[in-house]
């Protein structure tokens, strides 16, 4: 393996890790909520599902995702519509959680497959990742660190997947270590706030979908 090719998964790892650090996306919100609620395994499984979906986007960017979108432009508005529904529903669930919504000291056991599928679905339906990874790969090509070679896509996507999982594992470790210092009433208020954040993201996706309909209805 040539030295430059060997760097591809490392670069992918850095892209995945650093891109996940801002706690701004729906998966970040949900993983943080799981960690603060003591559901660390559920949070990690959510992160794994999300990492797999995002690594697929990263891989597709190598294969020319932008060309695919130009050929099938309906992909973006459909994902916006579905993503809006999922985020609004999840946000409403968190907002409706009352003081008896779960004891952080007694983790709730859920379906492993369900957590992975939820993480995968939310990320797969996030249309902003299409532009994000297309721009990231374009900038990477421009830097000269990697060549525009589709054969390097699997190496890059594996690195991205690992980077995302490692970051969320660190986030969950931090919540396990310091989350107990948060009082129960404060935790309930924070979880409701996270729910409002998710609903806000859902509304934003929904507005984008309605704008698409308005433009194409003329």
N, C-alpha and C. Protein backbone atom coordinates (compact mmCIF):
# COMPACT_ATOMS: atom_id res chain seq x y z
N UNK A 1 0.86 -1.19 0.00
CA UNK A 1 0.00 0.00 0.00
C UNK A 1 0.89 1.24 0.00
N UNK A 2 0.68 2.15 -0.94
CA UNK A 2 1.48 3.37 -1.02
C UNK A 2 1.23 4.24 0.21
N UNK A 3 2.23 5.01 0.67
CA UNK A 3 2.08 5.84 1.86
C UNK A 3 0.86 6.75 1.81
N UNK A 4 0.61 7.39 0.62
CA UNK A 4 -0.52 8.31 0.54
C UNK A 4 -1.83 7.56 0.69
N UNK A 5 -1.93 6.39 0.11
CA UNK A 5 -3.15 5.59 0.24
C UNK A 5 -3.35 5.16 1.69
N UNK A 6 -2.25 4.87 2.38
CA UNK A 6 -2.34 4.45 3.78
C UNK A 6 -2.89 5.56 4.67
N UNK A 7 -2.75 6.81 4.22
CA UNK A 7 -3.26 7.94 5.00
C UNK A 7 -4.76 8.13 4.85
N UNK A 8 -5.36 7.52 3.83
CA UNK A 8 -6.78 7.76 3.54
C UNK A 8 -7.68 7.42 4.74
N UNK A 9 -7.55 6.23 5.36
CA UNK A 9 -8.42 5.95 6.51
C UNK A 9 -8.14 6.87 7.69
N UNK A 10 -6.89 7.30 7.85
CA UNK A 10 -6.55 8.23 8.94
C UNK A 10 -7.24 9.57 8.71
N UNK A 11 -7.20 10.04 7.47
CA UNK A 11 -7.88 11.29 7.13
C UNK A 11 -9.39 11.14 7.34
N UNK A 12 -9.93 10.00 6.92
CA UNK A 12 -11.35 9.74 7.14
C UNK A 12 -11.70 9.76 8.62
N UNK A 13 -10.82 9.16 9.45
CA UNK A 13 -11.04 9.15 10.89
C UNK A 13 -11.12 10.57 11.44
N UNK A 14 -10.18 11.41 11.02
CA UNK A 14 -10.15 12.79 11.49
C UNK A 14 -11.39 13.56 11.04
N UNK A 15 -11.80 13.34 9.79
CA UNK A 15 -13.01 14.00 9.28
C UNK A 15 -14.23 13.57 10.11
N UNK A 16 -14.36 12.26 10.34
CA UNK A 16 -15.50 11.75 11.10
C UNK A 16 -15.50 12.22 12.54
N UNK A 17 -14.33 12.18 13.18
CA UNK A 17 -14.22 12.56 14.59
C UNK A 17 -14.49 14.05 14.78
N UNK A 18 -13.77 14.89 14.04
CA UNK A 18 -13.91 16.34 14.22
C UNK A 18 -15.28 16.83 13.77
N UNK A 19 -15.84 16.19 12.73
CA UNK A 19 -17.16 16.60 12.26
C UNK A 19 -18.27 16.27 13.23
N UNK A 20 -18.02 15.34 14.16
CA UNK A 20 -19.04 14.93 15.12
C UNK A 20 -18.96 15.70 16.43
N UNK A 21 -17.86 16.41 16.64
CA UNK A 21 -17.66 17.08 17.93
C UNK A 21 -18.74 18.10 18.27
N UNK A 22 -19.15 18.98 17.34
CA UNK A 22 -20.20 19.95 17.70
C UNK A 22 -21.50 19.23 18.05
N UNK A 23 -22.03 19.49 19.24
CA UNK A 23 -23.29 18.85 19.65
C UNK A 23 -24.44 19.65 19.05
N UNK A 24 -24.62 19.49 17.75
CA UNK A 24 -25.61 20.31 17.05
C UNK A 24 -26.58 19.47 16.22
N UNK A 25 -26.21 18.25 15.87
CA UNK A 25 -27.07 17.43 15.03
C UNK A 25 -28.03 16.57 15.83
N UNK A 26 -29.01 15.98 15.18
CA UNK A 26 -30.00 15.16 15.89
C UNK A 26 -29.40 13.95 16.59
N UNK A 27 -28.39 13.31 15.99
CA UNK A 27 -27.78 12.16 16.65
C UNK A 27 -27.02 12.60 17.90
N UNK A 28 -26.32 13.72 17.82
CA UNK A 28 -25.62 14.23 18.99
C UNK A 28 -26.59 14.48 20.14
N UNK A 29 -27.75 15.06 19.80
CA UNK A 29 -28.76 15.35 20.82
C UNK A 29 -29.26 14.06 21.45
N UNK A 30 -29.56 13.06 20.63
CA UNK A 30 -30.10 11.81 21.15
C UNK A 30 -29.07 11.02 21.96
N UNK A 31 -27.83 10.99 21.48
CA UNK A 31 -26.79 10.27 22.21
C UNK A 31 -26.55 10.95 23.56
N UNK A 32 -26.54 12.27 23.59
CA UNK A 32 -26.37 13.00 24.84
C UNK A 32 -27.52 12.70 25.79
N UNK A 33 -28.73 12.66 25.26
CA UNK A 33 -29.89 12.35 26.11
C UNK A 33 -29.80 10.94 26.68
N UNK A 34 -29.37 9.98 25.84
CA UNK A 34 -29.21 8.60 26.32
C UNK A 34 -28.16 8.54 27.43
N UNK A 35 -27.04 9.24 27.22
CA UNK A 35 -25.98 9.22 28.22
C UNK A 35 -26.42 9.82 29.54
N UNK A 36 -27.09 10.97 29.50
CA UNK A 36 -27.54 11.63 30.72
C UNK A 36 -28.61 10.83 31.44
N UNK A 37 -29.33 10.00 30.68
CA UNK A 37 -30.37 9.15 31.28
C UNK A 37 -29.83 7.81 31.74
N UNK A 38 -28.51 7.62 31.61
CA UNK A 38 -27.91 6.37 32.06
C UNK A 38 -28.03 5.23 31.07
N UNK A 39 -28.44 5.51 29.84
CA UNK A 39 -28.64 4.46 28.83
C UNK A 39 -27.44 4.47 27.88
N UNK A 40 -26.29 4.13 28.43
CA UNK A 40 -25.04 4.26 27.68
C UNK A 40 -24.96 3.28 26.51
N UNK A 41 -25.40 2.07 26.71
CA UNK A 41 -25.37 1.07 25.63
C UNK A 41 -26.27 1.50 24.49
N UNK A 42 -27.46 2.00 24.82
CA UNK A 42 -28.38 2.48 23.79
C UNK A 42 -27.76 3.64 23.01
N UNK A 43 -27.10 4.55 23.73
CA UNK A 43 -26.45 5.68 23.06
C UNK A 43 -25.36 5.25 22.12
N UNK A 44 -24.56 4.25 22.54
CA UNK A 44 -23.48 3.77 21.68
C UNK A 44 -24.02 3.08 20.44
N UNK A 45 -25.10 2.31 20.60
CA UNK A 45 -25.70 1.64 19.45
C UNK A 45 -26.29 2.65 18.47
N UNK A 46 -26.89 3.72 19.01
CA UNK A 46 -27.38 4.80 18.14
C UNK A 46 -26.23 5.39 17.33
N UNK A 47 -25.11 5.62 18.03
CA UNK A 47 -23.94 6.20 17.36
C UNK A 47 -23.40 5.28 16.28
N UNK A 48 -23.39 3.98 16.55
CA UNK A 48 -22.89 3.02 15.56
C UNK A 48 -23.77 3.04 14.30
N UNK A 49 -25.10 3.03 14.50
CA UNK A 49 -26.00 3.09 13.35
C UNK A 49 -25.80 4.36 12.56
N UNK A 50 -25.64 5.47 13.26
CA UNK A 50 -25.41 6.75 12.60
C UNK A 50 -24.09 6.75 11.84
N UNK A 51 -23.04 6.20 12.47
CA UNK A 51 -21.72 6.18 11.84
C UNK A 51 -21.73 5.38 10.55
N UNK A 52 -22.46 4.27 10.54
CA UNK A 52 -22.54 3.45 9.33
C UNK A 52 -23.21 4.24 8.21
N UNK A 53 -24.33 4.91 8.53
CA UNK A 53 -25.04 5.69 7.51
C UNK A 53 -24.17 6.84 6.99
N UNK A 54 -23.49 7.52 7.90
CA UNK A 54 -22.67 8.66 7.48
C UNK A 54 -21.47 8.20 6.66
N UNK A 55 -20.93 7.04 7.00
CA UNK A 55 -19.80 6.52 6.21
C UNK A 55 -20.24 6.16 4.80
N UNK A 56 -21.51 5.77 4.64
CA UNK A 56 -22.05 5.51 3.31
C UNK A 56 -22.08 6.81 2.49
N UNK A 57 -22.54 7.90 3.13
CA UNK A 57 -22.52 9.20 2.46
C UNK A 57 -21.11 9.59 2.05
N UNK A 58 -20.15 9.37 2.96
CA UNK A 58 -18.76 9.72 2.68
C UNK A 58 -18.24 8.91 1.49
N UNK A 59 -18.61 7.63 1.45
CA UNK A 59 -18.18 6.77 0.35
C UNK A 59 -18.81 7.20 -0.97
N UNK A 60 -20.11 7.52 -0.93
CA UNK A 60 -20.80 7.96 -2.14
C UNK A 60 -20.23 9.26 -2.68
N UNK A 61 -19.74 10.12 -1.77
CA UNK A 61 -19.13 11.37 -2.21
C UNK A 61 -17.92 11.10 -3.09
N UNK A 62 -17.18 10.04 -2.78
CA UNK A 62 -16.04 9.66 -3.61
C UNK A 62 -16.50 9.20 -4.99
N UNK A 63 -17.66 8.59 -5.05
CA UNK A 63 -18.16 8.06 -6.32
C UNK A 63 -18.94 9.09 -7.14
N UNK A 64 -19.02 10.32 -6.64
CA UNK A 64 -19.72 11.35 -7.39
C UNK A 64 -21.17 11.49 -7.00
N UNK A 65 -21.42 11.71 -5.70
CA UNK A 65 -22.79 11.84 -5.21
C UNK A 65 -23.52 13.02 -5.85
N UNK A 66 -22.79 14.11 -6.10
CA UNK A 66 -23.43 15.29 -6.66
C UNK A 66 -24.03 15.00 -8.04
N UNK A 67 -23.34 14.15 -8.82
CA UNK A 67 -23.85 13.79 -10.14
C UNK A 67 -25.16 13.00 -10.01
N UNK A 68 -25.21 12.12 -9.00
CA UNK A 68 -26.42 11.34 -8.76
C UNK A 68 -27.59 12.25 -8.40
N UNK A 69 -27.31 13.27 -7.58
CA UNK A 69 -28.37 14.19 -7.16
C UNK A 69 -28.87 15.04 -8.32
N UNK A 70 -27.97 15.39 -9.22
CA UNK A 70 -28.41 16.15 -10.39
C UNK A 70 -29.33 15.31 -11.26
N UNK A 71 -29.09 14.02 -11.28
CA UNK A 71 -29.91 13.12 -12.10
C UNK A 71 -31.25 12.82 -11.41
N UNK A 72 -31.21 12.71 -10.07
CA UNK A 72 -32.42 12.41 -9.30
C UNK A 72 -32.60 13.47 -8.20
N UNK A 73 -33.00 14.67 -8.56
CA UNK A 73 -33.11 15.77 -7.57
C UNK A 73 -34.19 15.54 -6.53
N UNK A 74 -35.12 14.62 -6.78
CA UNK A 74 -36.20 14.36 -5.83
C UNK A 74 -35.68 13.75 -4.53
N UNK A 75 -34.46 13.21 -4.53
CA UNK A 75 -33.91 12.55 -3.34
C UNK A 75 -33.87 13.50 -2.16
N UNK A 76 -33.42 14.72 -2.39
CA UNK A 76 -33.27 15.68 -1.28
C UNK A 76 -34.60 16.04 -0.64
N UNK A 77 -35.62 16.49 -1.39
CA UNK A 77 -36.89 16.86 -0.73
C UNK A 77 -37.58 15.69 -0.05
N UNK A 78 -37.45 14.49 -0.62
CA UNK A 78 -38.06 13.32 0.03
C UNK A 78 -37.40 13.07 1.38
N UNK A 79 -36.07 13.17 1.42
CA UNK A 79 -35.36 12.96 2.69
C UNK A 79 -35.70 14.06 3.68
N UNK A 80 -35.92 15.28 3.19
CA UNK A 80 -36.31 16.38 4.08
C UNK A 80 -37.68 16.12 4.71
N UNK A 81 -38.61 15.64 3.92
CA UNK A 81 -39.95 15.34 4.42
C UNK A 81 -39.92 14.24 5.48
N UNK A 82 -39.26 13.13 5.15
CA UNK A 82 -39.20 12.00 6.09
C UNK A 82 -38.40 12.38 7.33
N UNK A 83 -37.29 13.09 7.13
CA UNK A 83 -36.49 13.51 8.27
C UNK A 83 -37.27 14.43 9.20
N UNK A 84 -38.07 15.33 8.65
CA UNK A 84 -38.88 16.23 9.46
C UNK A 84 -39.85 15.44 10.34
N UNK A 85 -40.50 14.44 9.77
CA UNK A 85 -41.47 13.64 10.52
C UNK A 85 -40.79 12.89 11.66
N UNK A 86 -39.64 12.28 11.37
CA UNK A 86 -38.93 11.50 12.40
C UNK A 86 -38.46 12.41 13.53
N UNK A 87 -37.88 13.57 13.21
CA UNK A 87 -37.36 14.46 14.24
C UNK A 87 -38.47 15.08 15.08
N UNK A 88 -39.58 15.43 14.44
CA UNK A 88 -40.71 15.98 15.19
C UNK A 88 -41.26 14.94 16.16
N UNK A 89 -41.34 13.70 15.73
CA UNK A 89 -41.85 12.64 16.60
C UNK A 89 -40.92 12.40 17.78
N UNK A 90 -39.62 12.26 17.50
CA UNK A 90 -38.66 12.02 18.57
C UNK A 90 -38.60 13.21 19.53
N UNK A 91 -38.64 14.42 18.99
CA UNK A 91 -38.63 15.60 19.84
C UNK A 91 -39.84 15.66 20.75
N UNK A 92 -41.01 15.32 20.20
CA UNK A 92 -42.23 15.33 21.00
C UNK A 92 -42.16 14.32 22.14
N UNK A 93 -41.56 13.17 21.87
CA UNK A 93 -41.41 12.14 22.91
C UNK A 93 -40.57 12.68 24.07
N UNK A 94 -39.47 13.36 23.76
CA UNK A 94 -38.61 13.89 24.81
C UNK A 94 -39.29 15.05 25.56
N UNK A 95 -40.01 15.90 24.84
CA UNK A 95 -40.68 17.03 25.48
C UNK A 95 -41.77 16.56 26.43
N UNK A 96 -42.47 15.49 26.07
CA UNK A 96 -43.57 14.97 26.88
C UNK A 96 -43.10 14.18 28.09
N UNK A 97 -41.80 13.86 28.12
CA UNK A 97 -41.29 13.09 29.26
C UNK A 97 -41.44 13.90 30.54
N UNK A 98 -42.12 13.31 31.51
CA UNK A 98 -42.33 14.00 32.79
C UNK A 98 -41.29 13.58 33.81
N UNK A 99 -41.47 14.03 35.07
CA UNK A 99 -40.52 13.69 36.11
C UNK A 99 -40.37 12.19 36.31
N UNK A 100 -41.38 11.41 35.91
CA UNK A 100 -41.28 9.97 36.06
C UNK A 100 -40.85 9.29 34.79
N UNK A 101 -40.26 10.06 33.86
CA UNK A 101 -39.94 9.53 32.55
C UNK A 101 -38.77 8.58 32.51
N UNK A 102 -38.12 8.35 33.61
CA UNK A 102 -37.01 7.41 33.61
C UNK A 102 -36.00 7.82 34.65
N UNK A 103 -35.46 6.85 35.37
CA UNK A 103 -34.47 7.10 36.42
C UNK A 103 -33.09 6.84 35.85
N UNK A 104 -32.20 7.85 35.83
CA UNK A 104 -30.87 7.67 35.27
C UNK A 104 -30.08 6.55 35.94
N UNK A 105 -30.42 6.24 37.19
CA UNK A 105 -29.69 5.18 37.88
C UNK A 105 -30.20 3.80 37.52
N UNK A 106 -31.31 3.74 36.78
CA UNK A 106 -31.88 2.45 36.35
C UNK A 106 -32.03 2.48 34.84
N UNK A 107 -30.98 2.12 34.11
CA UNK A 107 -31.01 2.18 32.65
C UNK A 107 -32.15 1.36 32.06
N UNK A 108 -32.74 1.92 31.02
CA UNK A 108 -33.83 1.24 30.33
C UNK A 108 -33.27 0.36 29.23
N UNK A 109 -33.65 -0.88 29.22
CA UNK A 109 -33.18 -1.79 28.20
C UNK A 109 -34.07 -1.71 26.98
N UNK A 110 -33.48 -1.54 25.83
CA UNK A 110 -34.25 -1.47 24.59
C UNK A 110 -33.73 -2.48 23.59
N UNK A 111 -34.25 -2.40 22.40
CA UNK A 111 -33.83 -3.31 21.34
C UNK A 111 -32.53 -2.83 20.73
N UNK A 112 -31.53 -3.73 20.70
CA UNK A 112 -30.24 -3.37 20.10
C UNK A 112 -30.42 -3.02 18.63
N UNK A 113 -31.17 -3.88 17.92
CA UNK A 113 -31.40 -3.62 16.50
C UNK A 113 -32.18 -2.32 16.30
N UNK A 114 -33.12 -2.06 17.22
CA UNK A 114 -33.91 -0.85 17.10
C UNK A 114 -33.07 0.41 17.26
N UNK A 115 -32.13 0.38 18.21
CA UNK A 115 -31.26 1.54 18.42
C UNK A 115 -30.35 1.77 17.21
N UNK A 116 -29.78 0.70 16.69
CA UNK A 116 -28.90 0.84 15.52
C UNK A 116 -29.70 1.34 14.33
N UNK A 117 -30.89 0.79 14.13
CA UNK A 117 -31.73 1.19 13.00
C UNK A 117 -32.18 2.65 13.14
N UNK A 118 -32.48 3.06 14.37
CA UNK A 118 -32.89 4.45 14.59
C UNK A 118 -31.75 5.40 14.25
N UNK A 119 -30.55 5.10 14.73
CA UNK A 119 -29.40 5.94 14.41
C UNK A 119 -29.12 5.99 12.92
N UNK A 120 -29.22 4.83 12.27
CA UNK A 120 -28.99 4.77 10.83
C UNK A 120 -30.04 5.57 10.08
N UNK A 121 -31.31 5.42 10.45
CA UNK A 121 -32.40 6.07 9.72
C UNK A 121 -32.32 7.59 9.84
N UNK A 122 -32.09 8.08 11.07
CA UNK A 122 -32.05 9.54 11.26
C UNK A 122 -30.94 10.15 10.43
N UNK A 123 -29.78 9.51 10.43
CA UNK A 123 -28.65 10.04 9.66
C UNK A 123 -28.89 9.91 8.16
N UNK A 124 -29.43 8.78 7.74
CA UNK A 124 -29.68 8.56 6.31
C UNK A 124 -30.69 9.56 5.77
N UNK A 125 -31.60 10.04 6.64
CA UNK A 125 -32.64 10.98 6.20
C UNK A 125 -32.25 12.44 6.44
N UNK A 126 -30.99 12.65 6.80
CA UNK A 126 -30.51 14.02 7.03
C UNK A 126 -29.91 14.57 5.74
N UNK A 127 -30.65 15.40 4.99
CA UNK A 127 -30.17 15.85 3.68
C UNK A 127 -28.97 16.78 3.75
N UNK A 128 -28.72 17.38 4.91
CA UNK A 128 -27.57 18.29 5.01
C UNK A 128 -26.25 17.53 4.85
N UNK A 129 -26.27 16.24 5.15
CA UNK A 129 -25.03 15.45 5.03
C UNK A 129 -24.62 15.26 3.57
N UNK A 130 -25.59 15.34 2.67
CA UNK A 130 -25.26 15.22 1.25
C UNK A 130 -24.31 16.33 0.85
N UNK A 131 -24.70 17.57 1.19
CA UNK A 131 -23.85 18.72 0.84
C UNK A 131 -22.56 18.71 1.65
N UNK A 132 -22.66 18.31 2.92
CA UNK A 132 -21.48 18.33 3.79
C UNK A 132 -20.38 17.43 3.27
N UNK A 133 -20.72 16.19 2.95
CA UNK A 133 -19.68 15.25 2.52
C UNK A 133 -19.21 15.52 1.10
N UNK A 134 -20.10 16.02 0.26
CA UNK A 134 -19.66 16.40 -1.09
C UNK A 134 -18.63 17.52 -1.00
N UNK A 135 -18.91 18.52 -0.14
CA UNK A 135 -17.97 19.63 0.03
C UNK A 135 -16.67 19.16 0.67
N UNK A 136 -16.78 18.26 1.66
CA UNK A 136 -15.59 17.77 2.36
C UNK A 136 -14.67 17.01 1.42
N UNK A 137 -15.25 16.15 0.60
CA UNK A 137 -14.43 15.35 -0.32
C UNK A 137 -13.85 16.24 -1.41
N UNK A 138 -14.61 17.23 -1.87
CA UNK A 138 -14.09 18.17 -2.87
C UNK A 138 -12.88 18.92 -2.32
N UNK A 139 -12.99 19.39 -1.06
CA UNK A 139 -11.87 20.09 -0.43
C UNK A 139 -10.68 19.16 -0.24
N UNK A 140 -10.97 17.90 0.06
CA UNK A 140 -9.89 16.92 0.24
C UNK A 140 -9.14 16.68 -1.06
N UNK A 141 -9.88 16.58 -2.15
CA UNK A 141 -9.24 16.44 -3.46
C UNK A 141 -8.38 17.66 -3.78
N UNK A 142 -8.92 18.85 -3.47
CA UNK A 142 -8.20 20.08 -3.78
C UNK A 142 -6.90 20.19 -2.98
N UNK A 143 -6.89 19.59 -1.79
CA UNK A 143 -5.69 19.67 -0.95
C UNK A 143 -4.54 18.83 -1.50
N UNK A 144 -4.86 17.86 -2.33
CA UNK A 144 -3.84 16.98 -2.88
C UNK A 144 -3.45 15.84 -1.97
N UNK A 145 -4.11 15.74 -0.80
CA UNK A 145 -3.77 14.66 0.13
C UNK A 145 -4.21 13.30 -0.40
N UNK A 146 -5.30 13.28 -1.15
CA UNK A 146 -5.76 12.04 -1.77
C UNK A 146 -6.11 12.33 -3.22
N UNK A 147 -6.13 11.29 -4.02
CA UNK A 147 -6.50 11.43 -5.41
C UNK A 147 -7.98 11.11 -5.59
N UNK A 148 -8.55 11.62 -6.66
CA UNK A 148 -9.96 11.35 -6.96
C UNK A 148 -10.09 9.94 -7.51
N UNK A 149 -9.87 8.98 -6.60
CA UNK A 149 -9.89 7.57 -7.00
C UNK A 149 -11.01 6.85 -6.26
N UNK A 150 -12.04 6.39 -6.95
CA UNK A 150 -13.14 5.69 -6.29
C UNK A 150 -12.68 4.49 -5.47
N UNK A 151 -11.55 3.89 -5.86
CA UNK A 151 -11.05 2.73 -5.12
C UNK A 151 -10.66 3.04 -3.69
N UNK A 152 -10.46 4.33 -3.38
CA UNK A 152 -10.09 4.73 -2.03
C UNK A 152 -11.31 4.99 -1.14
N UNK A 153 -12.48 4.96 -1.74
CA UNK A 153 -13.71 5.25 -1.00
C UNK A 153 -13.92 4.33 0.21
N UNK A 154 -13.74 3.00 0.07
CA UNK A 154 -13.94 2.13 1.24
C UNK A 154 -12.99 2.46 2.39
N UNK A 155 -11.73 2.77 2.07
CA UNK A 155 -10.77 3.12 3.12
C UNK A 155 -11.20 4.38 3.85
N UNK A 156 -11.63 5.37 3.08
CA UNK A 156 -12.06 6.64 3.66
C UNK A 156 -13.29 6.45 4.53
N UNK A 157 -14.27 5.68 4.04
CA UNK A 157 -15.52 5.50 4.78
C UNK A 157 -15.31 4.72 6.07
N UNK A 158 -14.40 3.74 6.06
CA UNK A 158 -14.09 3.00 7.29
C UNK A 158 -13.49 3.93 8.33
N UNK A 159 -12.59 4.81 7.89
CA UNK A 159 -12.01 5.78 8.80
C UNK A 159 -13.07 6.73 9.37
N UNK A 160 -13.98 7.20 8.51
CA UNK A 160 -15.06 8.08 8.95
C UNK A 160 -15.91 7.39 10.01
N UNK A 161 -16.28 6.15 9.74
CA UNK A 161 -17.12 5.38 10.67
C UNK A 161 -16.43 5.25 12.03
N UNK A 162 -15.15 4.91 12.02
CA UNK A 162 -14.40 4.75 13.27
C UNK A 162 -14.30 6.07 14.02
N UNK A 163 -14.05 7.15 13.30
CA UNK A 163 -13.93 8.46 13.94
C UNK A 163 -15.20 8.88 14.65
N UNK A 164 -16.33 8.65 14.00
CA UNK A 164 -17.63 9.03 14.59
C UNK A 164 -17.90 8.21 15.85
N UNK A 165 -17.66 6.91 15.77
CA UNK A 165 -17.92 6.04 16.92
C UNK A 165 -17.03 6.41 18.09
N UNK A 166 -15.76 6.68 17.82
CA UNK A 166 -14.83 7.04 18.90
C UNK A 166 -15.28 8.33 19.59
N UNK A 167 -15.70 9.35 18.80
CA UNK A 167 -16.13 10.58 19.43
C UNK A 167 -17.33 10.36 20.34
N UNK A 168 -18.34 9.62 19.86
CA UNK A 168 -19.53 9.43 20.67
C UNK A 168 -19.25 8.54 21.88
N UNK A 169 -18.30 7.62 21.76
CA UNK A 169 -17.89 6.82 22.92
C UNK A 169 -17.28 7.74 23.99
N UNK A 170 -16.49 8.71 23.56
CA UNK A 170 -15.91 9.68 24.49
C UNK A 170 -17.01 10.52 25.14
N UNK A 171 -17.98 10.96 24.33
CA UNK A 171 -19.10 11.76 24.85
C UNK A 171 -19.89 10.98 25.90
N UNK A 172 -20.14 9.70 25.63
CA UNK A 172 -20.88 8.87 26.58
C UNK A 172 -20.06 8.64 27.85
N UNK A 173 -18.76 8.48 27.71
CA UNK A 173 -17.89 8.33 28.87
C UNK A 173 -17.95 9.58 29.74
N UNK A 174 -17.96 10.75 29.12
CA UNK A 174 -18.03 12.01 29.86
C UNK A 174 -19.36 12.13 30.61
N UNK A 175 -20.45 11.71 29.96
CA UNK A 175 -21.75 11.79 30.65
C UNK A 175 -21.81 10.78 31.79
N UNK A 176 -21.18 9.62 31.62
CA UNK A 176 -21.16 8.63 32.71
C UNK A 176 -20.36 9.17 33.90
N UNK A 177 -19.29 9.86 33.61
CA UNK A 177 -18.39 10.34 34.66
C UNK A 177 -18.96 11.56 35.39
N UNK A 178 -19.58 12.46 34.63
CA UNK A 178 -20.00 13.73 35.22
C UNK A 178 -21.51 13.92 35.26
N UNK A 179 -22.26 13.04 34.58
CA UNK A 179 -23.70 13.22 34.52
C UNK A 179 -24.40 13.11 35.87
N UNK A 180 -23.81 12.32 36.80
CA UNK A 180 -24.44 12.13 38.10
C UNK A 180 -24.49 13.42 38.91
N UNK A 181 -23.69 14.41 38.54
CA UNK A 181 -23.67 15.67 39.27
C UNK A 181 -24.88 16.53 38.94
N UNK A 182 -25.63 16.15 37.90
CA UNK A 182 -26.81 16.93 37.50
C UNK A 182 -28.02 16.44 38.28
N UNK A 183 -28.73 17.34 38.92
CA UNK A 183 -29.91 16.96 39.70
C UNK A 183 -31.01 16.44 38.78
N UNK A 184 -31.91 15.66 39.35
CA UNK A 184 -32.99 15.08 38.55
C UNK A 184 -33.89 16.14 37.91
N UNK A 185 -34.33 17.17 38.65
CA UNK A 185 -35.15 18.21 38.00
C UNK A 185 -34.41 18.91 36.86
N UNK A 186 -33.13 19.17 37.08
CA UNK A 186 -32.34 19.83 36.02
C UNK A 186 -32.22 18.92 34.80
N UNK A 187 -32.06 17.61 35.06
CA UNK A 187 -31.96 16.65 33.96
C UNK A 187 -33.25 16.62 33.16
N UNK A 188 -34.39 16.61 33.85
CA UNK A 188 -35.68 16.60 33.16
C UNK A 188 -35.85 17.83 32.28
N UNK A 189 -35.46 18.99 32.81
CA UNK A 189 -35.56 20.22 32.03
C UNK A 189 -34.64 20.19 30.82
N UNK A 190 -33.44 19.65 31.01
CA UNK A 190 -32.48 19.58 29.92
C UNK A 190 -32.95 18.63 28.82
N UNK A 191 -33.53 17.50 29.23
CA UNK A 191 -34.04 16.53 28.24
C UNK A 191 -35.17 17.16 27.44
N UNK A 192 -36.04 17.90 28.11
CA UNK A 192 -37.12 18.59 27.38
C UNK A 192 -36.54 19.61 26.40
N UNK A 193 -35.48 20.30 26.83
CA UNK A 193 -34.82 21.26 25.94
C UNK A 193 -34.25 20.55 24.72
N UNK A 194 -33.64 19.38 24.93
CA UNK A 194 -33.13 18.60 23.80
C UNK A 194 -34.27 18.21 22.86
N UNK A 195 -35.42 17.88 23.45
CA UNK A 195 -36.58 17.55 22.63
C UNK A 195 -37.02 18.73 21.76
N UNK A 196 -37.00 19.94 22.34
CA UNK A 196 -37.35 21.13 21.57
C UNK A 196 -36.34 21.38 20.45
N UNK A 197 -35.07 21.09 20.74
CA UNK A 197 -34.04 21.24 19.71
C UNK A 197 -34.33 20.30 18.54
N UNK A 198 -34.68 19.05 18.85
CA UNK A 198 -35.00 18.09 17.79
C UNK A 198 -36.21 18.55 16.99
N UNK A 199 -37.22 19.04 17.68
CA UNK A 199 -38.42 19.52 16.98
C UNK A 199 -38.09 20.72 16.11
N UNK A 200 -37.19 21.58 16.59
CA UNK A 200 -36.77 22.72 15.77
C UNK A 200 -36.10 22.27 14.49
N UNK A 201 -35.25 21.23 14.60
CA UNK A 201 -34.60 20.68 13.40
C UNK A 201 -35.65 20.09 12.46
N UNK A 202 -36.65 19.42 13.04
CA UNK A 202 -37.71 18.86 12.22
C UNK A 202 -38.49 19.92 11.48
N UNK A 203 -38.78 21.04 12.18
CA UNK A 203 -39.50 22.15 11.54
C UNK A 203 -38.66 22.73 10.40
N UNK A 204 -37.35 22.84 10.63
CA UNK A 204 -36.46 23.39 9.60
C UNK A 204 -36.48 22.52 8.34
N UNK A 205 -36.39 21.20 8.53
CA UNK A 205 -36.46 20.29 7.39
C UNK A 205 -37.81 20.39 6.70
N UNK A 206 -38.87 20.52 7.51
CA UNK A 206 -40.21 20.63 6.94
C UNK A 206 -40.38 21.89 6.12
N UNK A 207 -39.83 23.00 6.60
CA UNK A 207 -39.90 24.26 5.84
C UNK A 207 -39.17 24.13 4.51
N UNK A 208 -38.00 23.48 4.53
CA UNK A 208 -37.25 23.27 3.30
C UNK A 208 -38.06 22.44 2.30
N UNK A 209 -38.78 21.43 2.81
CA UNK A 209 -39.60 20.59 1.94
C UNK A 209 -40.75 21.41 1.35
N UNK A 210 -41.39 22.25 2.17
CA UNK A 210 -42.50 23.07 1.69
C UNK A 210 -42.02 24.10 0.67
N UNK A 211 -40.82 24.62 0.88
CA UNK A 211 -40.25 25.55 -0.10
C UNK A 211 -40.05 24.86 -1.44
N UNK A 212 -39.60 23.61 -1.40
CA UNK A 212 -39.41 22.83 -2.64
C UNK A 212 -40.76 22.67 -3.35
N UNK A 213 -41.80 22.33 -2.58
CA UNK A 213 -43.12 22.14 -3.19
C UNK A 213 -43.63 23.45 -3.79
N UNK A 214 -43.41 24.56 -3.08
CA UNK A 214 -43.90 25.85 -3.56
C UNK A 214 -43.22 26.24 -4.88
N UNK A 215 -41.93 25.98 -4.98
CA UNK A 215 -41.19 26.34 -6.19
C UNK A 215 -41.65 25.50 -7.38
N UNK A 216 -41.86 24.19 -7.13
CA UNK A 216 -42.18 23.28 -8.23
C UNK A 216 -43.68 23.21 -8.52
N UNK A 217 -44.47 23.93 -7.71
CA UNK A 217 -45.91 23.96 -7.98
C UNK A 217 -46.28 25.09 -8.93
N UNK A 218 -45.33 25.96 -9.21
CA UNK A 218 -45.61 27.08 -10.11
C UNK A 218 -45.69 26.63 -11.56
